[in-house]
PDB file of C-alpha atoms in Angstrom:
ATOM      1  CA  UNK A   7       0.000   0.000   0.000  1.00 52.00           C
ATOM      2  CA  UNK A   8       1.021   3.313  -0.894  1.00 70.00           C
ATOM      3  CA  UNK A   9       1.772   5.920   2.019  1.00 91.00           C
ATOM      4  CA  UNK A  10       1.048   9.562   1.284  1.00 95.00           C
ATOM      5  CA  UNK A  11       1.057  12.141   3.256  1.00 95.00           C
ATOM      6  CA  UNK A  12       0.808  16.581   3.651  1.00 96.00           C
ATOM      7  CA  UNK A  13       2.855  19.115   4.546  1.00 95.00           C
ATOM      8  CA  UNK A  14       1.413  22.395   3.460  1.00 94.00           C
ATOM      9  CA  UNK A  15       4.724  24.130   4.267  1.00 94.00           C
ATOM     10  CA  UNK A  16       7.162  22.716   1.784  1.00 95.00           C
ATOM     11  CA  UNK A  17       7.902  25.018  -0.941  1.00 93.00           C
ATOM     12  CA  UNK A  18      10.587  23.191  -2.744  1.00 93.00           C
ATOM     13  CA  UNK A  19      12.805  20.080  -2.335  1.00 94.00           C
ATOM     14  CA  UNK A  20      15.744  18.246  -3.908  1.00 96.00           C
ATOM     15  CA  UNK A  21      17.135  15.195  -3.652  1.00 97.00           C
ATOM     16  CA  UNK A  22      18.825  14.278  -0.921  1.00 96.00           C
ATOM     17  CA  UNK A  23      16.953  16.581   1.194  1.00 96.00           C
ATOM     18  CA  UNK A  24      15.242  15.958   4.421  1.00 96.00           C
ATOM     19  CA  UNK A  25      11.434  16.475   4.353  1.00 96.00           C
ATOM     20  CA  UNK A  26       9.354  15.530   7.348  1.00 95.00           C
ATOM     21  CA  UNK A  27       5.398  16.377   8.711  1.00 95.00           C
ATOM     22  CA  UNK A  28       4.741  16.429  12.298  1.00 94.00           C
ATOM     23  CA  UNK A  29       2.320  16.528  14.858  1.00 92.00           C
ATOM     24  CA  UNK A  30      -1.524  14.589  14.193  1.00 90.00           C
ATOM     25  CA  UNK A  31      -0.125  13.054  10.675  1.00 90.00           C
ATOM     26  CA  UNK A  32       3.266  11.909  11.863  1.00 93.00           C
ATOM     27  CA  UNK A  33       1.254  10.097  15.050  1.00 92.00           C
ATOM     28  CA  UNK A  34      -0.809   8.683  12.624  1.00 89.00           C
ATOM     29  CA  UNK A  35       2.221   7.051   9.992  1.00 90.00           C
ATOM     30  CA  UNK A  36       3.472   5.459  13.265  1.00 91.00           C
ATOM     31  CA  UNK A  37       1.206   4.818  15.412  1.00 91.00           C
ATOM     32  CA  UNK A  38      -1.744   3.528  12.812  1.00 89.00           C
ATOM     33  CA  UNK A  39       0.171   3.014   9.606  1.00 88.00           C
ATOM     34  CA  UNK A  40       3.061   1.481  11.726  1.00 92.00           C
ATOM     35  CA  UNK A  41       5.685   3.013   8.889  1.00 92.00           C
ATOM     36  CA  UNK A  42       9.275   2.316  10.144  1.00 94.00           C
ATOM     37  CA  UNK A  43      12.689   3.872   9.196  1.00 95.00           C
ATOM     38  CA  UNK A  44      13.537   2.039   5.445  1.00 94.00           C
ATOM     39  CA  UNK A  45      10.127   1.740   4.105  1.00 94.00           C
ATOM     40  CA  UNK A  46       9.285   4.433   0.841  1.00 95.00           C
ATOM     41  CA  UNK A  47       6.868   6.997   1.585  1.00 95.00           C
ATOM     42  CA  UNK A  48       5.517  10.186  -0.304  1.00 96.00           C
ATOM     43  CA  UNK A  49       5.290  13.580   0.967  1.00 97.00           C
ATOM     44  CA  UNK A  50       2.981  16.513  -1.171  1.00 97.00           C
ATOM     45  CA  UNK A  51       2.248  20.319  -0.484  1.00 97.00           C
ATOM     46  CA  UNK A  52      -0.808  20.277  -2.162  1.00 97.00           C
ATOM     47  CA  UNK A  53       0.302  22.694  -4.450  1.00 97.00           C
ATOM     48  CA  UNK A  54       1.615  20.360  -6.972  1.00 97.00           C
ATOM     49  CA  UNK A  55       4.889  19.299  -5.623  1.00 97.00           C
ATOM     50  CA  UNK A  56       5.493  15.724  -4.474  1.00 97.00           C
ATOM     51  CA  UNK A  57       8.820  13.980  -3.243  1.00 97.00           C
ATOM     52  CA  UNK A  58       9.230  10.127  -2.391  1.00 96.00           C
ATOM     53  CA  UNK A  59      11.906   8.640  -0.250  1.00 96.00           C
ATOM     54  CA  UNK A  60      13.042   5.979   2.682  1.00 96.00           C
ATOM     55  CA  UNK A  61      11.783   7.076   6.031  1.00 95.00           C
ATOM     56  CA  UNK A  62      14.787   7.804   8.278  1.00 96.00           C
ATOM     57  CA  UNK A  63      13.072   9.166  11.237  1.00 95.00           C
ATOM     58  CA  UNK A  64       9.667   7.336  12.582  1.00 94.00           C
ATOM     59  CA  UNK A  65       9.133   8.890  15.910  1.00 93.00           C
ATOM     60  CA  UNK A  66       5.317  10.242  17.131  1.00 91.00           C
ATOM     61  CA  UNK A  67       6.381  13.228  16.837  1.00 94.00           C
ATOM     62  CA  UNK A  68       8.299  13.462  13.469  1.00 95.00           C
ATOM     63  CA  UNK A  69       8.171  11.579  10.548  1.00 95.00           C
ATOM     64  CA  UNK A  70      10.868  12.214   7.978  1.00 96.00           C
ATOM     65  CA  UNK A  71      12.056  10.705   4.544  1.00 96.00           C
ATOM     66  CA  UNK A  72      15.456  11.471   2.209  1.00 97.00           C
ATOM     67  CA  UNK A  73      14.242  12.497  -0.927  1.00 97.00           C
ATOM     68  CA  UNK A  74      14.985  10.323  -3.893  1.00 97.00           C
ATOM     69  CA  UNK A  75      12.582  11.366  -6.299  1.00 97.00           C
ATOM     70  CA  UNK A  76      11.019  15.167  -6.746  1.00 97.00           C
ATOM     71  CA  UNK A  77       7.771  15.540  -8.916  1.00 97.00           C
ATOM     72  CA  UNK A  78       5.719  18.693 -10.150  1.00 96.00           C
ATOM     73  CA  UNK A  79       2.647  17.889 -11.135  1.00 96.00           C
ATOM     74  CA  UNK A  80       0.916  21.414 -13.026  1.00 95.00           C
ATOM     75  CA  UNK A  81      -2.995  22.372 -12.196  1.00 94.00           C
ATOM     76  CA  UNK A  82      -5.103  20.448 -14.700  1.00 93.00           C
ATOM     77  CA  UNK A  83      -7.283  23.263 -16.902  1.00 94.00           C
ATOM     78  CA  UNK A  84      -9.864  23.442 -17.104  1.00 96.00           C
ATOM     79  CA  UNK A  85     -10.393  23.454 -13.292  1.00 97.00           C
ATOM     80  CA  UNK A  86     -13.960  21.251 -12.391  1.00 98.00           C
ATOM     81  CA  UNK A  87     -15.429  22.630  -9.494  1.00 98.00           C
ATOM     82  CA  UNK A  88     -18.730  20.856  -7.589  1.00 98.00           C
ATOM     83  CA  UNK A  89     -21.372  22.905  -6.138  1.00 98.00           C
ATOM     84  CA  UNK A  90     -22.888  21.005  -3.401  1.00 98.00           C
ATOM     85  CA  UNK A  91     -25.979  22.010  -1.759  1.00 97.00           C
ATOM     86  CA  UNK A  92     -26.022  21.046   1.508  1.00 97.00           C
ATOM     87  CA  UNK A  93     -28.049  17.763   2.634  1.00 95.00           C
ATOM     88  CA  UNK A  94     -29.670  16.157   5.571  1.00 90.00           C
ATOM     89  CA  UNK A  95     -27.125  12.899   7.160  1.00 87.00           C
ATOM     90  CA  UNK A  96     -23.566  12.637   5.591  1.00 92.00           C
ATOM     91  CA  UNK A  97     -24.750  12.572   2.041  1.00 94.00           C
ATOM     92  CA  UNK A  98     -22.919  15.865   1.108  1.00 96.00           C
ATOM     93  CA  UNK A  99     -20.133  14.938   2.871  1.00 97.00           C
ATOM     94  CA  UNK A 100     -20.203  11.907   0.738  1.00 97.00           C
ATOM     95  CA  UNK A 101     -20.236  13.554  -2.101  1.00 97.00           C
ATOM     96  CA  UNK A 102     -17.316  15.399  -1.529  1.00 98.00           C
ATOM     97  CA  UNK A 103     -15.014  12.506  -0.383  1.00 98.00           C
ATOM     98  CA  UNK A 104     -15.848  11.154  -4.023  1.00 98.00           C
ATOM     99  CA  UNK A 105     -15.523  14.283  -5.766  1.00 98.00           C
ATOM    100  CA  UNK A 106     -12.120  14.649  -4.326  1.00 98.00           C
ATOM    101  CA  UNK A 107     -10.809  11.237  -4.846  1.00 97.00           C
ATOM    102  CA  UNK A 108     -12.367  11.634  -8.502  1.00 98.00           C
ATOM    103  CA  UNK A 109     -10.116  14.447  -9.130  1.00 96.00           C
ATOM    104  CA  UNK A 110     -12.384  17.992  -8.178  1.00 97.00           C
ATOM    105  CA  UNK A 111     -10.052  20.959  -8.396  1.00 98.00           C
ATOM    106  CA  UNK A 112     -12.593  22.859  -5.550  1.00 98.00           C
ATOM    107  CA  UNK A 113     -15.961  22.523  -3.893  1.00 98.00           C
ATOM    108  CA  UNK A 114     -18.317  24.934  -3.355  1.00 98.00           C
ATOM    109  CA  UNK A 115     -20.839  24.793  -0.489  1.00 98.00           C
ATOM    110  CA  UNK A 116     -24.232  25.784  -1.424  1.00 98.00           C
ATOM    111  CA  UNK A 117     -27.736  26.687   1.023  1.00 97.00           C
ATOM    112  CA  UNK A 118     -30.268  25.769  -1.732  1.00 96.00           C
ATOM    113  CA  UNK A 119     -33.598  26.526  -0.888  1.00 95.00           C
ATOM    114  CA  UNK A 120     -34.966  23.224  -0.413  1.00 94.00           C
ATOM    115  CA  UNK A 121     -31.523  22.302   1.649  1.00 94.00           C
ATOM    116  CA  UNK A 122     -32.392  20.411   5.275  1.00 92.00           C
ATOM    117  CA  UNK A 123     -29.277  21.014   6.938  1.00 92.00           C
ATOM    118  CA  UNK A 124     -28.360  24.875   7.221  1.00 94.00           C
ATOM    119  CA  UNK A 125     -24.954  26.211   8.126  1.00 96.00           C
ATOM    120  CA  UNK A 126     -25.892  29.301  10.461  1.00 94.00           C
ATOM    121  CA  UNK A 127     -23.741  31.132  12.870  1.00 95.00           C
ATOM    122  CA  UNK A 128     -21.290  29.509  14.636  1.00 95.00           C
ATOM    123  CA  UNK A 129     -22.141  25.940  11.773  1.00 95.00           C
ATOM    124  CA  UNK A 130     -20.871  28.236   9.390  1.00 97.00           C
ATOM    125  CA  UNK A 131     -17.086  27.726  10.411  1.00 97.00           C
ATOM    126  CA  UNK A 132     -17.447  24.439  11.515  1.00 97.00           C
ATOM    127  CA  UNK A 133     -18.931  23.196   8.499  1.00 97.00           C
ATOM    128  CA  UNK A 134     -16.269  24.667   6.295  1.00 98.00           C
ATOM    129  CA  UNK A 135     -13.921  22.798   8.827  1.00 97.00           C
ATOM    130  CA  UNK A 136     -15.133  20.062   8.793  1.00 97.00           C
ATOM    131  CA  UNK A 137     -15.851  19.756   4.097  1.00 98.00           C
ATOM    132  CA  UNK A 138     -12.111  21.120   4.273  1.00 98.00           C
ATOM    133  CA  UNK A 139     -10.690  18.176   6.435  1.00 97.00           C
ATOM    134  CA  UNK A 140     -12.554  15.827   4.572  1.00 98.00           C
ATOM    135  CA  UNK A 141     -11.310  16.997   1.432  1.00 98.00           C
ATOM    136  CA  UNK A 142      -7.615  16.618   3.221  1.00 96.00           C
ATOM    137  CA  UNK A 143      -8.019  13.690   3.984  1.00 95.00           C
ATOM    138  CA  UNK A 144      -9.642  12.145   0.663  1.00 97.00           C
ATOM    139  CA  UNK A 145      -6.587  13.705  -0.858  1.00 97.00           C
ATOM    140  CA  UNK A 146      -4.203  11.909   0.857  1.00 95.00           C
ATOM    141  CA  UNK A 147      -6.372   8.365   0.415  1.00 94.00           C
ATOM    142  CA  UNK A 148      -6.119   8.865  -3.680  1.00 95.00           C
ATOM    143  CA  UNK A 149      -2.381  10.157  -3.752  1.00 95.00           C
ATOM    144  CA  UNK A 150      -3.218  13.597  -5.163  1.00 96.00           C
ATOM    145  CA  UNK A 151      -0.673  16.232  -5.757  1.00 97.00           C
ATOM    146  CA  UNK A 152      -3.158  18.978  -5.835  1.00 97.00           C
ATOM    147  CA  UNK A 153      -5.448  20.103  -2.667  1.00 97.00           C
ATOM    148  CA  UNK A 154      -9.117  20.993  -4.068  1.00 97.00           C
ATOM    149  CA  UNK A 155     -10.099  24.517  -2.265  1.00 96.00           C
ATOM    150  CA  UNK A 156     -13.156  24.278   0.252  1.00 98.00           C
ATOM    151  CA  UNK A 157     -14.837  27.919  -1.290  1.00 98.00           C
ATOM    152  CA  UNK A 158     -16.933  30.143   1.279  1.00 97.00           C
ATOM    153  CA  UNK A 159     -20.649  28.708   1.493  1.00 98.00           C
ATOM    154  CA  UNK A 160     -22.987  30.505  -1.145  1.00 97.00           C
ATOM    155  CA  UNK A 161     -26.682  31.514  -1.378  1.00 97.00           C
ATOM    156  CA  UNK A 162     -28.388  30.487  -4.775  1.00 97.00           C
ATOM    157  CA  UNK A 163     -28.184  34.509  -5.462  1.00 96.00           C
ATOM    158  CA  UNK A 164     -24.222  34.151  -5.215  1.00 97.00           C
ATOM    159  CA  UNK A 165     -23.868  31.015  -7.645  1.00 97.00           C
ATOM    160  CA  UNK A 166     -26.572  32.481 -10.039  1.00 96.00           C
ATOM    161  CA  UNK A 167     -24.016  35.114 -10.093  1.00 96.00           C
ATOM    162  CA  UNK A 168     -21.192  32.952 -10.571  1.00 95.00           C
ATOM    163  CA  UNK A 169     -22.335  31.845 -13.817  1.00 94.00           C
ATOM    164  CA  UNK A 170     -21.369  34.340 -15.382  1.00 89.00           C
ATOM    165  CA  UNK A 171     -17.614  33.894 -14.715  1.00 92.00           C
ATOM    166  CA  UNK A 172     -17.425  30.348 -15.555  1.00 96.00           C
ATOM    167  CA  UNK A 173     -19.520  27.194 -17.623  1.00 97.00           C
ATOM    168  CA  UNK A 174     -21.977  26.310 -14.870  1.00 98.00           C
ATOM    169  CA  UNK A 175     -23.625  22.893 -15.597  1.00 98.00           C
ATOM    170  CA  UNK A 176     -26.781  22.112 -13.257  1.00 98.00           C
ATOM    171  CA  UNK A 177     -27.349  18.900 -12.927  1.00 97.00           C
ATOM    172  CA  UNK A 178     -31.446  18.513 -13.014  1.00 96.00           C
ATOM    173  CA  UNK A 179     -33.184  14.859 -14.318  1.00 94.00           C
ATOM    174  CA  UNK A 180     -35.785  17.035 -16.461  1.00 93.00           C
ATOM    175  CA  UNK A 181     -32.949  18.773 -18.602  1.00 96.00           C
ATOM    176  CA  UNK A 182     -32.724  17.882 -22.580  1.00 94.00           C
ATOM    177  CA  UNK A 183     -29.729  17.755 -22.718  1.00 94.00           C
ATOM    178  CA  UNK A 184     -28.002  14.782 -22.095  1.00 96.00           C
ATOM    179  CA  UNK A 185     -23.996  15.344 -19.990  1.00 96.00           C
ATOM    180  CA  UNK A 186     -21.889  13.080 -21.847  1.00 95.00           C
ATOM    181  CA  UNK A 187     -23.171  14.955 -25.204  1.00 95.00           C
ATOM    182  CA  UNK A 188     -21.525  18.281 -24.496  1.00 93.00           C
ATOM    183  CA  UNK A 189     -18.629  19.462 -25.691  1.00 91.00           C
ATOM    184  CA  UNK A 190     -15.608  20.950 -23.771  1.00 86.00           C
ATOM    185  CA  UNK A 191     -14.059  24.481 -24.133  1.00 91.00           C
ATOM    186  CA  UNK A 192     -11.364  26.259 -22.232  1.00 92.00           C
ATOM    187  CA  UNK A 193     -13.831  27.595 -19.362  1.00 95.00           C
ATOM    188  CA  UNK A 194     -13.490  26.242 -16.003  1.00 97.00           C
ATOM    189  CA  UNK A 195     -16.817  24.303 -15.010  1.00 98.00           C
ATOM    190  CA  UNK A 196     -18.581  24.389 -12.271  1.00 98.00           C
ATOM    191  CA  UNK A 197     -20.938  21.498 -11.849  1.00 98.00           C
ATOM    192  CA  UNK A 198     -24.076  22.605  -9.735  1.00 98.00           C
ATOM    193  CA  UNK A 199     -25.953  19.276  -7.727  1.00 98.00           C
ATOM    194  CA  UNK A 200     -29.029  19.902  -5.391  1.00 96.00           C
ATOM    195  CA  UNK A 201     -30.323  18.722  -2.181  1.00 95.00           C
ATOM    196  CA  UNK A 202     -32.741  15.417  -1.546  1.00 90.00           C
ATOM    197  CA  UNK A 203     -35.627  17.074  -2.593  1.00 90.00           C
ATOM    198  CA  UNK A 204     -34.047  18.671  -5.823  1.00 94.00           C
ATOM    199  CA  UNK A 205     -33.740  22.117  -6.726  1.00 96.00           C
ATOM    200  CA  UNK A 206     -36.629  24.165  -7.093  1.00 97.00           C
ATOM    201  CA  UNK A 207     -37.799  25.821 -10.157  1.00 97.00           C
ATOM    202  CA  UNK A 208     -37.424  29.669  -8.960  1.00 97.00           C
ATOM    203  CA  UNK A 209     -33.639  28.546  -8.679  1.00 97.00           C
ATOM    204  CA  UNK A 210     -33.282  26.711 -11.421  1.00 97.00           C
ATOM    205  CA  UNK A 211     -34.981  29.661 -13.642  1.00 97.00           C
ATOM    206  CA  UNK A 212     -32.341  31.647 -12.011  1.00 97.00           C
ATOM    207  CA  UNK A 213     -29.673  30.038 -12.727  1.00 97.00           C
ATOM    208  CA  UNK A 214     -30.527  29.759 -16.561  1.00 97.00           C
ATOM    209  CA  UNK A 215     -30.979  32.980 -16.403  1.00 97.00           C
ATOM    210  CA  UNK A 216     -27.668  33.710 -15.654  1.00 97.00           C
ATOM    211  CA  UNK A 217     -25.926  31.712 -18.394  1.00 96.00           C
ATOM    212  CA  UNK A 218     -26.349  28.417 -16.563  1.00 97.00           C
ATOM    213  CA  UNK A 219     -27.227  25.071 -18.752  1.00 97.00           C
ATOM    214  CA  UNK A 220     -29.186  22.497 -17.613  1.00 97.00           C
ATOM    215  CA  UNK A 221     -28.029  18.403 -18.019  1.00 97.00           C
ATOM    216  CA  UNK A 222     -28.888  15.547 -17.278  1.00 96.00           C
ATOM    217  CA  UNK A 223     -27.116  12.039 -16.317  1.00 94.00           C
ATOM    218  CA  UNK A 224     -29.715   9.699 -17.453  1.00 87.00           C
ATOM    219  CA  UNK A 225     -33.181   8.115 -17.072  1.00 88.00           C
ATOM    220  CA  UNK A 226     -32.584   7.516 -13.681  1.00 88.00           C
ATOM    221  CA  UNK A 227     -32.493  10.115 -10.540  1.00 89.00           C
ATOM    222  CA  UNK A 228     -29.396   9.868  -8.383  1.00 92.00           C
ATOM    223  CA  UNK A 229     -29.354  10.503  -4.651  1.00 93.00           C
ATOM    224  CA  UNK A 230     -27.262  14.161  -4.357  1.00 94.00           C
ATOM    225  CA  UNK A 231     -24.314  11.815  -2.674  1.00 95.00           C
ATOM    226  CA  UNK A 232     -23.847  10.185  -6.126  1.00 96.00           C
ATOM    227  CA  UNK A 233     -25.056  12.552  -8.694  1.00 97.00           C
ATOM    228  CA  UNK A 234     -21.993  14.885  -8.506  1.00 97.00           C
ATOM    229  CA  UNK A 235     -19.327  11.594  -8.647  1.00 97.00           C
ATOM    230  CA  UNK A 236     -21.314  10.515 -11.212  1.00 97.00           C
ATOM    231  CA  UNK A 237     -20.893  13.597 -13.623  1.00 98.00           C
ATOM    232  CA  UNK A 238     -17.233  14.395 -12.466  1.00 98.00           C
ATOM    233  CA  UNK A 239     -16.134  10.872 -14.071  1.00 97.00           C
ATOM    234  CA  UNK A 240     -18.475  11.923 -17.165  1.00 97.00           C
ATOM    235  CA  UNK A 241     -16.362  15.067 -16.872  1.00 97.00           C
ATOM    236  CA  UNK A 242     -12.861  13.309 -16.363  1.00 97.00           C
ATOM    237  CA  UNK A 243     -13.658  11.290 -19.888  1.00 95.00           C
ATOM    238  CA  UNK A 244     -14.787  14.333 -21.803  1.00 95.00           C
ATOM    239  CA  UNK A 245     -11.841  16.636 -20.885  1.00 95.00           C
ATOM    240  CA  UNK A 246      -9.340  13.342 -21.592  1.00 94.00           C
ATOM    241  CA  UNK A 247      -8.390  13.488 -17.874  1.00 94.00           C
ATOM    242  CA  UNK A 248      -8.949   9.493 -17.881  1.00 93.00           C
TER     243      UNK A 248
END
C-alpha cells in the first residue's frame, strides 16, 4: 500500500533533502500506519509538488524521509469545481469525499432553498472545517498532488451570479440535454448538484438565467451523494483526464 502524506509548508525540495510532517499526521504514519525507518513513503504540499523517499526518522512526533525522487505535477485546466448544496445525514459529505478522490479541483458549499441542513452562525465555520478536512483527507487516500479549495458557502443569489464567470452545468433529471453529449471548451466548469428534494424551479430559472445550462445524467435520478461523482467521471472522460 502506498503511504502519502501533507505538509502544506514545503515550498521546494531536492534530492537528498530531508522532508518531514509532524504533529496529528506523523502520530498517525506510526502509530496507525506502523511506517518504520527504510520503508518508501511520499510527501505533497498540495500545491503540486510531491517527493518520495526511505523514512529515516519514525518517531510520534516526526516523521521524515530522504528524498529520492522530486515531482511537479501542473494544475489540470480546465479546473472542475462541484457545487454542493447542503443535505440532511452525511450525504454531502459523501459527495465530496468522491468528488475529491475523482479528481475535483474545488468545492463549493451551497444553502439551496430546499436544503435540510443549514450552516448558520457559529455551523458556518465548523462546516467549512469540517468539508475542508474531509477533502484533506480524501486527498491523501487517492495520492493527489493537488489540494481541491473548500470555497466560502454561497446563497443560490451568489452562484446564479457565478455563472457568469465560468460554464456552470446544473445537474437537473428534467434537462434535454443529455452530460456526456456536451462538448468541452477552455472555461473552467462548475458542476451545480441539489439537495434530496431537488432544486426548485425559482432557482433553477435563475440560474438559466444567468448563463447556466441544464443536463442531465440519465433516465434515472441519483441521490445528491452520487449525482456529482457521477458527472465528475463523465467530466474526467470528456476533458481526456482518464
Amino acid at each position: 500500500m502506498a503511504h502519502f502524506y501533507l505538509n502544506e509548508l514545503v515550498s521546494t525540495a531536492t534530492v537528498g533533502a530531508r522532508v518531514s510532517v509532524d504533529g496529528p499526521e506523523a502520530r498517525h504514519a506510526v502509530t496507525v500506519s506502523r511506517l518504520a525507518v527504510g520503508e518508501t513513503v511520499s510527501i505533497g504540499n498540495g500545491r503540486g509538488l510531491v517527493v518520495s523517499g526511505p523514512v529515516v526518522t519514525a518517531e510520534h512526533t516526526e516523521l521524515a524521509i530522504e528524498v529520492a525522487v522530486v515531482t511537479e505535477a501542473p494544475r489540470v485546466q480546465p479546473a472542475i469545481f462541484l457545487a454542493q448544496a447542503l443535505a440532511k445525514g452525511d450525504r454531502d459529505e459523501l459527495a465530496v469525499q468522491a468528488a475529491t478522490e475523482l479528481g475535483i479541483d474545488g468545492v463549493i458549499p451551497w444553502t439551496a432553498g430546499r436544503s435540510i441542513s443549514r450552516w448558520e452562525g457559529a455551523k458556518v465555520a465548523k462546516g467549512h472545517d469540517r468539508w475542508t478536512a474531509i477533502v484533506r483527507e480524501a486527498t491523501k487516500q487517492s495520492i493527489r498532488p493537488w489540494l481541491p479549495d473548500v470555497l466560502d458557502l454561497v446563497s443560490t443569489n451568489q452562484l446564479s451570479k457565478l455563472a457568469a464567470e465560468v460554464r456552470m452545468l446544473v445537474l437537473e433529471p428534467t434537462a434535454q440535454v443529455a452530460l456526456s453529449a456536451l462538448e468541452p471548451d477552455d472555461r473552467d466548469i462548475v458542476l451545480v448538484v441539489g439537495p434530496e428534494g431537488g432544486i426548485a424551479p425559482n432557482e433553477l430559472a435563475a440560474l438559466t438565467a444567468a448563463g447556466a445550462t441544464l443536463v442531465r445524467l440519465g433516465d434515472t435520478v441519483l441521490r445528491t451523494s452520487t449525482a456529482g461523482p457521477a458527472a465528475i467521471a463523465v467530466l474526467n472522460a470528456k476533458l481526456g483526464r482518464w
